[in-house]
Coordinates of C-alpha atoms in Angstrom, one line a residue:
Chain A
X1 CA 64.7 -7.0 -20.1
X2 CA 67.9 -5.7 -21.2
X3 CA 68.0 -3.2 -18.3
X4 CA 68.2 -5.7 -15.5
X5 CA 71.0 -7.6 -17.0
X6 CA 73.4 -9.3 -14.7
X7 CA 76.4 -6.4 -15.9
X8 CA 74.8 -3.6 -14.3
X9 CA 75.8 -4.5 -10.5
X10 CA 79.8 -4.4 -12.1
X11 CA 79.5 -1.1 -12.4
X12 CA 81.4 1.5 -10.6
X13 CA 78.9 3.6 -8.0
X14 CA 78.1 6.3 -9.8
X15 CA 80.0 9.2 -9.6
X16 CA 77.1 11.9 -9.8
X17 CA 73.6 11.6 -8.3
X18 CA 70.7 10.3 -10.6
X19 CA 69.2 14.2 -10.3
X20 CA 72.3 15.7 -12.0
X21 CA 72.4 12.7 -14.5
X22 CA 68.9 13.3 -15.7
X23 CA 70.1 17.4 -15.6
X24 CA 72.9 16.7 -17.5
X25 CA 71.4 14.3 -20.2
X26 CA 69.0 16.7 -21.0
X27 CA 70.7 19.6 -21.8
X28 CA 73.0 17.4 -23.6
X29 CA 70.2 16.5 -25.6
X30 CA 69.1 19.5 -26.3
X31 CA 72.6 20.8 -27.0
X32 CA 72.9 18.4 -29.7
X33 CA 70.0 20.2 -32.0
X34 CA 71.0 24.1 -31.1
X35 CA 74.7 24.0 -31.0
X36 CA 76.6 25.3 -34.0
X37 CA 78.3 23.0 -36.0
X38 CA 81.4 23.8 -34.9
X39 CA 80.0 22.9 -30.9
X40 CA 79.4 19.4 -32.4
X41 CA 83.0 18.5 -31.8
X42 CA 83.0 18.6 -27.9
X43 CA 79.9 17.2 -27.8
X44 CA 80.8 14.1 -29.7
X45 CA 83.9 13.9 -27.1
X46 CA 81.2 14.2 -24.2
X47 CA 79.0 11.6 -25.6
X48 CA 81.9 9.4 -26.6
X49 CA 83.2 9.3 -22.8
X50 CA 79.6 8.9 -21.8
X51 CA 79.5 5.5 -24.0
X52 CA 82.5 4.6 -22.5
X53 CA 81.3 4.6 -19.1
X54 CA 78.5 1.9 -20.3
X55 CA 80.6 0.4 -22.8
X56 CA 79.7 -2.9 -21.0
X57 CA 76.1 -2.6 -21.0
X58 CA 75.5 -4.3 -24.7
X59 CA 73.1 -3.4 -27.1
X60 CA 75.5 -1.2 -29.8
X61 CA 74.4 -3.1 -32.4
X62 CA 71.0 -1.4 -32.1
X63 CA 72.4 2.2 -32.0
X64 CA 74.8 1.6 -34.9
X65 CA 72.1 0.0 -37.3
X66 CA 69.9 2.8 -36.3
X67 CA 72.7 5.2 -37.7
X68 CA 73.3 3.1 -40.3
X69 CA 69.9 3.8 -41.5
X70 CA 69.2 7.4 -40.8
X71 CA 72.0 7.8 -42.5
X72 CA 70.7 6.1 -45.2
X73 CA 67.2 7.1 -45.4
X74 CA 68.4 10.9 -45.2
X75 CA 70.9 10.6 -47.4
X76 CA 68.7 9.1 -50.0
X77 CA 66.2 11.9 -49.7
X78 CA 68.5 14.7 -50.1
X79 CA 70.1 13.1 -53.2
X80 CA 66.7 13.0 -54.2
X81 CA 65.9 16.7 -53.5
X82 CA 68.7 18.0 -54.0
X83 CA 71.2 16.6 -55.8
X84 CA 74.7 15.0 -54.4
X85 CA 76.2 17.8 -53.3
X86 CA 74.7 18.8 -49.7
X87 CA 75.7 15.3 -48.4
X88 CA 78.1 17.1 -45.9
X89 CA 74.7 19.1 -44.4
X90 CA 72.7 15.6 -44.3
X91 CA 75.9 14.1 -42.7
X92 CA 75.5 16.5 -39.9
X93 CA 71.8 16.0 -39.4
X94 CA 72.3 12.5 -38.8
X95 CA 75.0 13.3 -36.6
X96 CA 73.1 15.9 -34.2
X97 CA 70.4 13.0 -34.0
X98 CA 72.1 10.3 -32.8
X99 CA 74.0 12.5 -30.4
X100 CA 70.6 13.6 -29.0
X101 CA 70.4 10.1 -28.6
X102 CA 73.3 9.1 -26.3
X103 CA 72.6 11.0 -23.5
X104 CA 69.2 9.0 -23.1
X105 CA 70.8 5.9 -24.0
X106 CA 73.4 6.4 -21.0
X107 CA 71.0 7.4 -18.4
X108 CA 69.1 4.2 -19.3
X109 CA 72.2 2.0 -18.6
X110 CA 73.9 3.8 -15.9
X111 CA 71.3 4.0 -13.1
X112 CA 69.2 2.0 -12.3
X113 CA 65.2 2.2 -13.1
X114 CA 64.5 3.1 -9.6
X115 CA 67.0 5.7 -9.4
X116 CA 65.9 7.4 -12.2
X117 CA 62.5 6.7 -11.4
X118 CA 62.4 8.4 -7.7
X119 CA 63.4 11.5 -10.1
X120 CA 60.7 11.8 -12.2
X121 CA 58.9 11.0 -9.3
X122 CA 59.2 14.1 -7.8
X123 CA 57.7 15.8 -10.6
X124 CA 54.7 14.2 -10.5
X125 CA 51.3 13.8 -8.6
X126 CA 51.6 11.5 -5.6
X127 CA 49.1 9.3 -7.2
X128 CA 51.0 9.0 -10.4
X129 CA 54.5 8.9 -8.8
X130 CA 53.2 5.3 -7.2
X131 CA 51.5 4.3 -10.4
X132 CA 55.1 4.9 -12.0
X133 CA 56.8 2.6 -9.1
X134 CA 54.3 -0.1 -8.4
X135 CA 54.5 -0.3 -12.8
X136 CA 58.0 -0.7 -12.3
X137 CA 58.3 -2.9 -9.7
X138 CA 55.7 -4.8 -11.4
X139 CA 57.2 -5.3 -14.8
X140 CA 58.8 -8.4 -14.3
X141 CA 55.8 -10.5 -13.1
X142 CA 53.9 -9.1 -16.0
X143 CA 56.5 -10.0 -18.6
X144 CA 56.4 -13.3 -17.4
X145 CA 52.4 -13.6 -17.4
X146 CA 52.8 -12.5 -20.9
X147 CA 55.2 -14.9 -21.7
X148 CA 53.3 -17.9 -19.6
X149 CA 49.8 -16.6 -21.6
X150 CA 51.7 -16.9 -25.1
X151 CA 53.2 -20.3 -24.7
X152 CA 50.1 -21.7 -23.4
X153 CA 48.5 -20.1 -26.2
X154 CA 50.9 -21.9 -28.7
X155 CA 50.4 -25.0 -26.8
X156 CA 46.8 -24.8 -28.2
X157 CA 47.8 -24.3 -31.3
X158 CA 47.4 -20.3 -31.9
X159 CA 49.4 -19.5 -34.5
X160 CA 51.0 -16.7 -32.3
X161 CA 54.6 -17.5 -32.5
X162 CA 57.2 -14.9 -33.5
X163 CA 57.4 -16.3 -36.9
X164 CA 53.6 -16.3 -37.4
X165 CA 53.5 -12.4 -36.2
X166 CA 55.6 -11.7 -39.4
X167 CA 52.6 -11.9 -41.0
X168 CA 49.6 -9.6 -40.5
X169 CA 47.0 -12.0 -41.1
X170 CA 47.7 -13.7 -37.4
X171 CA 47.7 -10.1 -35.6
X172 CA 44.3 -10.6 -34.6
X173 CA 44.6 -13.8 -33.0
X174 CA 47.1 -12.9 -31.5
X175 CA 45.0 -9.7 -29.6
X176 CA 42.4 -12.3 -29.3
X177 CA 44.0 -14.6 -27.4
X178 CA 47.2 -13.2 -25.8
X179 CA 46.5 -10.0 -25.2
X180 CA 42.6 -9.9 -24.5
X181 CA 43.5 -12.4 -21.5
X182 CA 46.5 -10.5 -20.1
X183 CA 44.0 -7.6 -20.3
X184 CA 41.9 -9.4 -17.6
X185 CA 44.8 -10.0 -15.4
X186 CA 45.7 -6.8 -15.3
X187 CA 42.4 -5.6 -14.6
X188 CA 42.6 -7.9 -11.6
X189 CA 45.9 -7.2 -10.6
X190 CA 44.8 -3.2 -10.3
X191 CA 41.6 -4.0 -8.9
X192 CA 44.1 -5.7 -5.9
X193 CA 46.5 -3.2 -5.9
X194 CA 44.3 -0.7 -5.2
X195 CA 42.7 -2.3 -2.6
X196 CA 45.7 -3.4 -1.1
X197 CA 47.1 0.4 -1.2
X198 CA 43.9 1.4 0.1
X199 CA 44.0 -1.1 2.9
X200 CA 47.6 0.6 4.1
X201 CA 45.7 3.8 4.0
X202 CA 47.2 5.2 0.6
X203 CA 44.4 7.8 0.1
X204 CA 44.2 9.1 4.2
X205 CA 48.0 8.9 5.3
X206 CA 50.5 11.8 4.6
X207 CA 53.0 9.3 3.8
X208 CA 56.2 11.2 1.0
X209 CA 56.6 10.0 -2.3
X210 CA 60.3 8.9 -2.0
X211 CA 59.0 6.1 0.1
X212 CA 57.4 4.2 -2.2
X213 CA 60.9 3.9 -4.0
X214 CA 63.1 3.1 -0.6
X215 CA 61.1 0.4 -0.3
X216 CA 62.3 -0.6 -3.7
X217 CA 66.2 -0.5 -2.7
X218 CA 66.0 -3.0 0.0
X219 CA 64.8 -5.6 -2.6
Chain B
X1 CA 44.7 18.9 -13.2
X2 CA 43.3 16.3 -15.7
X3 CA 45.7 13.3 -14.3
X4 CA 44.0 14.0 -10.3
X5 CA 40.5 13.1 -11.6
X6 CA 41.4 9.2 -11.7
X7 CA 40.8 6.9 -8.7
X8 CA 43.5 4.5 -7.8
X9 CA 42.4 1.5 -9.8
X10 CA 42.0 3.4 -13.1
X11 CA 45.2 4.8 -12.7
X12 CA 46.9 1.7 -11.8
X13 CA 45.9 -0.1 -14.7
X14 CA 46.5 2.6 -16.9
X15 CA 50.3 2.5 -15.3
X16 CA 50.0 -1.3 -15.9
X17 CA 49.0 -1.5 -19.6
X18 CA 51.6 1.4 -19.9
X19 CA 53.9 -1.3 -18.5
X20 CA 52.5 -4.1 -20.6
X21 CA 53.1 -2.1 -24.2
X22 CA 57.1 -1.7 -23.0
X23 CA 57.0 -5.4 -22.3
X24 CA 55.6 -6.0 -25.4
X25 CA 57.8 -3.8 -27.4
X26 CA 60.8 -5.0 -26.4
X27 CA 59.8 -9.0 -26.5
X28 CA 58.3 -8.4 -29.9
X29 CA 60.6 -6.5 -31.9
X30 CA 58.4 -6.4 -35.1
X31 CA 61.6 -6.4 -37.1
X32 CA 59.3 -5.7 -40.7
X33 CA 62.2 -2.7 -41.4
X34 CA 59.2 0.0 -41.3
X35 CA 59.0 2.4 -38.9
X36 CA 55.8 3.4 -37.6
X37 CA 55.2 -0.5 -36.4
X38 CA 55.5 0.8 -33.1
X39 CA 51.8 2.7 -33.7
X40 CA 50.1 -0.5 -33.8
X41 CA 51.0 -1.2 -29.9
X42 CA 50.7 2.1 -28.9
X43 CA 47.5 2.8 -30.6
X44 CA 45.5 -0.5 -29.4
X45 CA 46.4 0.5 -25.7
X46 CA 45.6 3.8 -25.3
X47 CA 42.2 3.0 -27.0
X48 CA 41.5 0.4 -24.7
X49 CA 42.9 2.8 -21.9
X50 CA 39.9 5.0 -22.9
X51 CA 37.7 2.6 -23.3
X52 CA 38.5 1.1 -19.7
X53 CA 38.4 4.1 -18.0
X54 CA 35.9 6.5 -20.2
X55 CA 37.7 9.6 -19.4
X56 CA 39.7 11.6 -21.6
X57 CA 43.2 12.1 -20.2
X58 CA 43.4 8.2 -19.8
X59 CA 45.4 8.1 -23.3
X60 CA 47.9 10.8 -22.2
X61 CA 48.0 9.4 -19.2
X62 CA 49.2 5.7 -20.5
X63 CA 51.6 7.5 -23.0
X64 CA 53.3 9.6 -20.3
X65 CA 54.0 6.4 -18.3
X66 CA 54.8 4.5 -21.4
X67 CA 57.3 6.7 -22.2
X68 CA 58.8 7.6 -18.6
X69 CA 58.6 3.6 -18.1
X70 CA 60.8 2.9 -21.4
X71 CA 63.2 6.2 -20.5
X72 CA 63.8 4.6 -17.1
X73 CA 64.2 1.2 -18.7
X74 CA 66.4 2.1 -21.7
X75 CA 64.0 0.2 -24.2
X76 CA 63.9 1.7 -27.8
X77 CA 67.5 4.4 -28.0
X78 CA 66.3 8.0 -27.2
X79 CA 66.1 9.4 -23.7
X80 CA 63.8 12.6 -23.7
X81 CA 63.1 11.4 -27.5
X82 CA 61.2 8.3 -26.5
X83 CA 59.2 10.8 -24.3
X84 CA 58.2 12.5 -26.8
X85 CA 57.3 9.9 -29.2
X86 CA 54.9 8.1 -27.1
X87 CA 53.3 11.4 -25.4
X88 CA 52.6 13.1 -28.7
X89 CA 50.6 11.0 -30.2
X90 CA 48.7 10.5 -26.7
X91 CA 48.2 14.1 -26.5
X92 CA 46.6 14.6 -29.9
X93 CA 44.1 11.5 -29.9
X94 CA 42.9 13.2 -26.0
X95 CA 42.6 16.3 -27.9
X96 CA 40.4 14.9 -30.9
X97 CA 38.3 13.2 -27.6
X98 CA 38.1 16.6 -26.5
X99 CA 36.7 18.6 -29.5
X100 CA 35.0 16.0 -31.0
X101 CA 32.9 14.0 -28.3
X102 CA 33.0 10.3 -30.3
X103 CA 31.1 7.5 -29.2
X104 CA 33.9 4.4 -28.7
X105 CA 32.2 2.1 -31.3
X106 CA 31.5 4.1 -33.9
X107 CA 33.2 4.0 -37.1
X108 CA 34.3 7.6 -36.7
X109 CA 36.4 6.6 -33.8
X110 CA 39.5 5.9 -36.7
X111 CA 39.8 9.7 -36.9
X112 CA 42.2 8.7 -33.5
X113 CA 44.3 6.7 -36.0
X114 CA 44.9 9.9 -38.5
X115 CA 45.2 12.5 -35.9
X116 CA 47.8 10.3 -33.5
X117 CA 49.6 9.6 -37.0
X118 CA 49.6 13.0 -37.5
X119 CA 51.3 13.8 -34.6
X120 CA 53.5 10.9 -34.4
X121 CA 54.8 12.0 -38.2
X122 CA 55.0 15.7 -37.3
X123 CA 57.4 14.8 -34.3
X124 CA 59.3 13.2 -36.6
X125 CA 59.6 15.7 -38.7
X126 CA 60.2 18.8 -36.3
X127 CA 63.1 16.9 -34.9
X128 CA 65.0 17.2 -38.4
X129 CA 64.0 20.4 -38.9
X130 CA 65.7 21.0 -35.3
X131 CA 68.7 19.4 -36.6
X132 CA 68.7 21.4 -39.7
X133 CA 67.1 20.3 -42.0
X134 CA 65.4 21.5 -45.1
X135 CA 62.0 22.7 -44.4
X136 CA 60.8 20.8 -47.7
X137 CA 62.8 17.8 -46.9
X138 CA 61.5 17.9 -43.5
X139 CA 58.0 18.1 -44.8
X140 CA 58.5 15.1 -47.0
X141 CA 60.1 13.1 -43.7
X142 CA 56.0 14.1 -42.1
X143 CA 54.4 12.7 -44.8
X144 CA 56.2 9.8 -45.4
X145 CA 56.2 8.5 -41.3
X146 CA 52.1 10.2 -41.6
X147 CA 51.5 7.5 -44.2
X148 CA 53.2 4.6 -42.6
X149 CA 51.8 5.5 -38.8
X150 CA 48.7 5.3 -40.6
X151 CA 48.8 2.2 -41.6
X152 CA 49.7 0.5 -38.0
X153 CA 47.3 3.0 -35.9
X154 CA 44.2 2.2 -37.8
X155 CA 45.2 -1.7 -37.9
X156 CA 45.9 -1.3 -33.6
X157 CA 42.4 0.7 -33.5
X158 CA 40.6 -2.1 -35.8
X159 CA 42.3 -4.7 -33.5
X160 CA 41.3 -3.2 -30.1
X161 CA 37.6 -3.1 -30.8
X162 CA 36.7 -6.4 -30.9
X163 CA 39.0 -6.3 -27.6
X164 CA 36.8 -3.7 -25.6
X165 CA 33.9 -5.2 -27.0
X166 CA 34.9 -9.0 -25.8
X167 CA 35.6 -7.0 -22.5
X168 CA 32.1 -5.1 -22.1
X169 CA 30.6 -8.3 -22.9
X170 CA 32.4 -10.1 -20.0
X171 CA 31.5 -7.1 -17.9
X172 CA 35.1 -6.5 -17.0
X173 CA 34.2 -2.9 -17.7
X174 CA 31.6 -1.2 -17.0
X175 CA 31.2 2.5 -18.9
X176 CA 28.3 4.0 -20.8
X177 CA 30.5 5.0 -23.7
X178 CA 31.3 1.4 -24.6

C-alpha cells in the first residue's frame, strides 16, 4: 500500500491536529468549486505549500497524468462544442478540479490512516466506527491473503496474471477462483471477529469509541 | 437509522469486502485508459454485500466504508471526491432495492447496473458543472461516463452471480432472497 510506505515516519509531527486537517481540507475543497476566478490564485499558493509538505510521499506521476488527461478530455470536448476559443474557461475547469483534489490527496499522505480514521470515527455509529478500524487494521493481512490466493492460483495454472486481466475473457476466472475463495475467508474471518468482539463484551460494555483506535497507536 | 439494524458479523464483513475492493483497486490498476473500470469492482461487491446480508442498506453501507477506507488510505487522488464516488452509486442501487423489491437472481436485478451508472455518470457530471462548466457540455460528460459505467457495472453484476450462487450452494450464506 502506498500509504504505509517507509517515508512517512520522516516526517515532521504534524503541526495541526488530524480534526483541523480534515476541517481544513474540506473547505479547501469546496473552495476550489465556489471561489471566483480571481480566488483561484491563493488557492493554488495554499495547495502548492500543501504539496510541499508531502513532496516526499511519491506518487506525482499519478496526479499529473490525471491532469494531463482532464485536460485533454475537456479540452477536446469544448473544441468540439464550441469551437477554439473558450479554451481559457476549459483551462480553468480543469484547474478548479485538480485543486479540489489536493487537499484530499494531502490528508491522505500527511496523517496517518489511524489518525484520520479516529476522526471519522466520531461521526459514526459505535458499531460502524469499529467496523472502520478492525478494516483498517486488517488490511494488510487481507492484502496478503489476496496476494497468497492469486499466486497459488497461477501456480495451478489460472490464467489470472496481470497480463491475462488485460483481457476480459479471463475476468471470470479470475472471480471464480481468486476472489470466490477470498470471499470465504472473509466470511470466516468476520464470523471470528465477531465472536471474538463479543467474547470481550463488545455489545454489553460501555467501552468509547476512541479506544478502539489507541489500541491501534501502540502497534 | 438504516446502518444500526446490522449485527456485528454482517457489518464486519461488509467493512471487510469494503476493505478487500481498496486492496483490489490499488494492486490491480486495470490500466485499459477508460474510466468507469473502477464500476466493475465496486459493482460485484456491493451485490454480493446484498446478497450476503439480504438487507438493503448493506450496499451503502460497503460504499461508505469503501470510500472512508480509500480517503484514509490515500488510494485513487480525491479526498471528499473519492467519498462521493463510491457512496453515490451505493446509494442509488439501495434506493432501486428500495422501490422496486427485486428478487437477487433474477434477470431484472441489472436494472442495479443502469441506475448505479446513472449515478456514478451524474456525479461526474455535476462536479463540472460545479466548476463551471457548460450545462450542455456537462450533460454530454453524464452521458459519456453513463455509457462506459455501464459497460463495467453490468459485467461486475454478471460476474457476481455465479459468485453468490457458488456461495448459496456451499451454504456460506444463508438468505431467502438468494
Amino acid at each position: 500500500m502506498r500509504a504505509r510506505n517507509p517515508s512517512r515516519p520522516s516526517l515532521p509531527r504534524p503541526s495541526i491536529s488530524p480534526s483541523w486537517g480534515v476541517i481544513l481540507s474540506l473547505s479547501l475543497s469546496i473552495l476550489a468549486f465556489m471561489a471566483p476566478e480571481a480566488g483561484l490564485v491563493p488557492l493554488t499558493i495554499i495547495s502548492t505549500g500543501l504539496l510541499w509538505q508531502v513532496r516526499s510521499a511519491g506518487g506525482w506521476r499519478g496526479l499529473v497524468q490525471l491532469f494531463l488527461v482532464q485536460m485533454l478530455l475537456t479540452q477536446a470536448l469544448y473544441v468540439l462544442l464550441y469551437g477554439p476559443q473558450l479554451w481559457w474557461q476549459a483551462s480553468v475547469i480543469v484547474w478548479r478540479l485538480m485543486l479540489a483534489l489536493v487537499p484530499g490527496w494531502w490528508l491522505a499522505h500527511r496523517y496517518a490512516p489511524e489518525q484520520t480514521g479516529a476522526v471519522f470515527a466520531k461521526c459514526l455509529p459505535r458499531q460502524w466506527a469499529f467496523v472502520l478500524s478492525a478494516a483498517l487494521s486488517m488490511l494488510p493481512y487481507i492484502a496478503c491473503e489476496a496476494k497468497e490466493i492469486w499466486q497459488i492460483q497461477r501456480l495451478r495454472g489460472a490464467k489470472v496474471s496481470l497480463k491475462h486481466l488485460r483481457h476480459p475473457r479471463h475476468w471470470r476466472e479470475f472471480f471464480q477462483c481468486v476472489l470466490f475463495p477470498l470471499l470465504i475467508a472473509l466470511l470466516k474471518l468476520a464470523r471470528e471477529s465477531a465472536d471474538a468482539a463479543h467474547c470481550r463484551h463488545f455489545h454489553s460494555h460501555h467501552q468509547a469509541k476512541h479506544q478502539y483506535w489507541q489500541q491501534d497507536k501502540t502497534r | 437509522m438504516i446502518l444500526a439494524r446490522f449485527t456485528l458479523q454482517q457489518s464486519l464483513f461488509i467493512g471487510f469486502c469494503a476493505c478487500l475492493l481498496v486492496a483490489l483497486k490499488s494492486m490491480l490498476k486495470l490500466k485499459l485508459g477508460i474510466s468507469g473500470h473502477s464500476m466493475l469492482l465496486m459493482s460485484f461487491f456491493y451485490l454480493i454485500c446484498y446478497g450476503a446480508c439480504g438487507r438493503i442498506g448493506s450496499i451503502t453501507a460497503c460504499g461508505l466504508m469503501a470510500g472512508l477506507l480509500s480517503m484514509l488510505l490515500g488510494v485513487g487522488k480525491g479526498g471528499p471526491l473519492i467519498l462521493i464516488k463510491y457512496v453515490m452509486p451505493a446509494m442509488a442501487m439501495d434506493l432501486t432495492l428500495l422501490i422496486f423489491p427485486i428478487a437477487l437472481m433474477s434477470r431484472s436485478i441489472f436494472i442495479l447496473a443502469v441506475t448505479g451508472a446513472l449515478a456514478w455518470g451524474l456525479k461526474d457530471g455535476v462536479f463540472r458543472a460545479l466548476a463551471g462548466m457548460a450545462l450542455d457540455a456537462a450533460a454530454l460528460t453524464v452521458a459519456i461516463s453513463t455509457a462506459q459505467g455501464l459497460v463495467f457495472a453490468i459485467g461486475g453484476i454478471a460476474l457476481a452471480i455465479p459468485v453468490l450462487k457458488q456461495l448459496k450452494a456451499h451454504d456460506l450464506i444463508n438468505d431467502h432472497r438468494v
